[in-house]
Amino acid sequence: MSIGTNIREIRKGQNLRQVDLAAKAKVEQVYISNIENNRFNDPGVFRVKRIAAALNCSIERLLEGVENE
């Protein structure tokens, strides 16, 4: 699993569209799309923290099952 997959699953579980999550996290919608589609090797801690807060979950939950490369 990847952080992008985890974000997508949590987002969909909360019935949020990418644009809704982007607005809540104060990032661009294209950023959410890119991270969910694994287009980033290192998505950046600051933005991941904002996404976790917007999803009302911990960073650890976003990293669940993510393997070190």
XYZ file of N, CA, C and O in Angstrom:
276
model
N 0.830 -1.191 0.000
C 0.000 0.000 0.000
C 0.868 1.245 0.000
O 1.994 1.224 0.441
N 0.311 2.340 -0.449
C 1.031 3.606 -0.476
C 0.246 4.648 0.310
O -0.940 4.470 0.599
N 0.907 5.735 0.616
C 0.230 6.823 1.316
C -0.918 7.367 0.456
O -1.980 7.708 0.967
N -0.712 7.395 -0.858
C -1.765 7.869 -1.759
C -2.995 6.987 -1.720
O -4.130 7.478 -1.723
N -2.785 5.679 -1.679
C -3.901 4.735 -1.581
C -4.642 4.935 -0.271
O -5.879 4.946 -0.238
N -3.896 5.116 0.813
C -4.531 5.335 2.111
C -5.351 6.618 2.114
O -6.478 6.631 2.618
N -4.794 7.681 1.549
C -5.527 8.948 1.491
C -6.808 8.771 0.688
O -7.882 9.216 1.108
N -6.714 8.116 -0.462
C -7.894 7.908 -1.303
C -8.972 7.130 -0.558
O -10.154 7.501 -0.575
N -8.578 6.045 0.113
C -9.562 5.220 0.831
C -10.241 5.998 1.954
O -11.457 5.915 2.121
N -9.458 6.736 2.711
C -10.037 7.526 3.808
C -10.940 8.623 3.246
O -12.053 8.849 3.735
N -10.471 9.295 2.204
C -11.265 10.367 1.579
C -12.594 9.840 1.071
O -13.657 10.410 1.355
N -12.548 8.729 0.353
C -13.787 8.151 -0.176
C -14.696 7.650 0.937
O -15.915 7.755 0.843
N -14.097 7.119 2.009
C -14.874 6.673 3.163
C -15.622 7.812 3.836
O -16.640 7.602 4.495
N -15.119 9.019 3.658
C -15.764 10.206 4.223
C -16.615 10.938 3.179
O -17.097 12.043 3.420
N -16.782 10.305 2.025
C -17.574 10.877 0.931
C -17.098 12.269 0.525
O -17.898 13.160 0.263
N -15.784 12.427 0.477
C -15.194 13.685 0.038
C -14.666 13.541 -1.385
O -14.122 12.506 -1.746
N -14.833 14.584 -2.165
C -14.209 14.627 -3.476
C -12.798 15.170 -3.287
O -12.477 15.781 -2.265
N -11.951 14.959 -4.269
C -10.590 15.490 -4.191
C -10.606 16.990 -3.968
O -9.832 17.518 -3.163
N -11.478 17.680 -4.653
C -11.542 19.137 -4.535
C -11.946 19.548 -3.117
O -11.470 20.557 -2.595
N -12.811 18.762 -2.473
C -13.221 19.061 -1.103
C -12.053 18.889 -0.139
O -11.821 19.739 0.727
N -11.324 17.792 -0.297
C -10.167 17.545 0.556
C -9.105 18.620 0.337
O -8.521 19.130 1.294
N -8.892 18.970 -0.904
C -7.899 20.006 -1.214
C -8.252 21.319 -0.528
O -7.387 21.971 0.056
N -9.508 21.688 -0.559
C -9.933 22.932 0.085
C -9.733 22.860 1.596
O -9.240 23.816 2.208
N -10.092 21.734 2.192
C -9.930 21.576 3.635
C -8.464 21.584 4.045
O -8.115 22.105 5.099
N -7.609 20.991 3.212
C -6.180 20.892 3.529
C -5.385 22.103 3.034
O -4.193 22.206 3.293
N -6.057 22.979 2.304
C -5.414 24.173 1.746
C -4.249 23.815 0.822
O -3.141 24.336 0.942
N -4.530 22.873 -0.068
C -3.588 22.498 -1.121
C -4.355 22.484 -2.437
O -5.585 22.533 -2.455
N -3.649 22.400 -3.536
C -4.289 22.334 -4.846
C -4.915 20.957 -5.064
O -4.386 19.950 -4.612
N -6.021 20.915 -5.809
C -6.675 19.640 -6.122
C -5.723 18.740 -6.901
O -5.690 17.536 -6.688
N -4.914 19.318 -7.776
C -3.970 18.524 -8.555
C -2.946 17.852 -7.638
O -2.475 16.754 -7.932
N -2.614 18.485 -6.520
C -1.701 17.871 -5.547
C -2.328 16.609 -4.966
O -1.669 15.572 -4.854
N -3.615 16.682 -4.607
C -4.317 15.509 -4.076
C -4.341 14.411 -5.131
O -4.064 13.243 -4.848
N -4.640 14.767 -6.358
C -4.653 13.793 -7.448
C -3.284 13.147 -7.617
O -3.173 11.919 -7.740
N -2.237 13.958 -7.619
C -0.885 13.428 -7.800
C -0.481 12.493 -6.674
O 0.105 11.438 -6.922
N -0.778 12.863 -5.443
C -0.382 12.010 -4.324
C -1.185 10.703 -4.342
O -0.647 9.631 -4.100
N -2.479 10.785 -4.663
C -3.299 9.572 -4.714
C -2.868 8.644 -5.841
O -3.059 7.433 -5.760
N -2.301 9.198 -6.880
C -1.847 8.398 -8.020
C -0.348 8.111 -7.963
O 0.254 7.727 -8.962
N 0.225 8.294 -6.769
C 1.620 7.942 -6.497
C 2.606 8.617 -7.441
O 3.570 8.007 -7.887
N 2.379 9.883 -7.711
C 3.292 10.636 -8.565
C 4.364 11.372 -7.776
O 5.139 12.117 -8.346
N 4.371 11.172 -6.456
C 5.390 11.778 -5.597
C 6.126 10.679 -4.856
O 5.510 9.800 -4.269
N 7.447 10.733 -4.842
C 8.224 9.818 -4.017
C 8.235 10.303 -2.575
O 8.245 9.524 -1.639
N 8.258 11.611 -2.400
C 8.278 12.230 -1.085
C 7.279 13.379 -1.091
O 7.608 14.483 -1.526
N 6.047 13.137 -0.632
C 5.010 14.156 -0.734
C 5.177 15.354 0.187
O 4.474 16.338 0.042
N 6.093 15.311 1.134
C 6.328 16.449 2.020
C 5.536 16.354 3.310
O 4.317 16.226 3.280
N 6.241 16.421 4.403
C 5.625 16.245 5.724
C 4.599 17.337 6.016
O 3.517 17.052 6.538
N 4.911 18.573 5.681
C 4.007 19.678 5.984
C 2.638 19.458 5.343
O 1.602 19.592 6.000
N 2.624 19.117 4.080
C 1.346 18.904 3.386
C 0.645 17.646 3.873
O -0.576 17.632 3.994
N 1.409 16.611 4.158
C 0.798 15.373 4.680
C 0.129 15.649 6.022
O -0.962 15.149 6.297
N 0.759 16.474 6.857
C 0.148 16.848 8.132
C -1.173 17.577 7.906
O -2.150 17.328 8.608
N -1.206 18.459 6.918
C -2.439 19.203 6.623
C -3.521 18.277 6.078
O -4.696 18.426 6.426
N -3.134 17.308 5.263
C -4.107 16.352 4.728
C -4.650 15.486 5.862
O -5.860 15.244 5.951
N -3.771 15.018 6.743
C -4.214 14.210 7.888
C -5.206 14.996 8.738
O -6.255 14.464 9.136
N -4.906 16.248 9.009
C -5.813 17.085 9.806
C -7.153 17.261 9.096
O -8.212 17.183 9.721
N -7.113 17.473 7.782
C -8.345 17.650 7.010
C -9.195 16.386 7.008
O -10.419 16.449 6.970
N -8.522 15.232 7.066
C -9.236 13.949 7.102
C -9.562 13.517 8.532
O -10.159 12.470 8.733
N -9.129 14.328 9.500
C -9.351 14.023 10.915
C -8.781 12.656 11.282
O -9.456 11.824 11.889
N -7.545 12.428 10.853
C -6.864 11.177 11.179
C -5.399 11.484 11.482
O -4.925 12.591 11.258
N -4.714 10.500 11.976
C -3.296 10.690 12.313
C -2.419 10.459 11.079
O -2.822 9.779 10.124
N -1.234 11.012 11.144
C -0.254 10.754 10.091
C 0.066 9.261 10.060
O 0.233 8.683 8.989
N 0.099 8.657 11.225
C 0.370 7.217 11.302
C -0.655 6.427 10.497
O -0.323 5.452 9.827
N -1.925 6.854 10.530
C -2.974 6.164 9.760
C -2.694 6.293 8.264
O -2.883 5.347 7.505
N -2.212 7.445 7.836
C -1.881 7.634 6.420
C -0.703 6.776 5.996
O -0.602 6.384 4.841
N 0.183 6.489 6.941
C 1.390 5.701 6.645
C 1.200 4.213 6.868
O 2.112 3.442 6.592
N 0.037 3.797 7.355
C -0.224 2.385 7.620
C 0.034 1.533 6.383
O -0.495 1.805 5.316
N 0.860 0.544 6.532
C 1.132 -0.382 5.442
C 2.120 0.129 4.405
O 2.400 -0.548 3.431
N 2.627 1.338 4.587
C 3.580 1.902 3.633
C 4.957 1.331 3.954
O 5.422 1.409 5.088
N 5.585 0.733 2.961
C 6.896 0.137 3.152
C 7.997 1.138 2.866
O 7.849 1.997 1.992
N 9.098 1.039 3.588
C 10.263 1.866 3.316
C 10.916 1.428 2.028
O 11.001 0.251 1.747
N 11.376 2.390 1.275
C 12.059 2.063 0.008
C 13.512 2.376 0.115
O 13.965 3.187 0.803
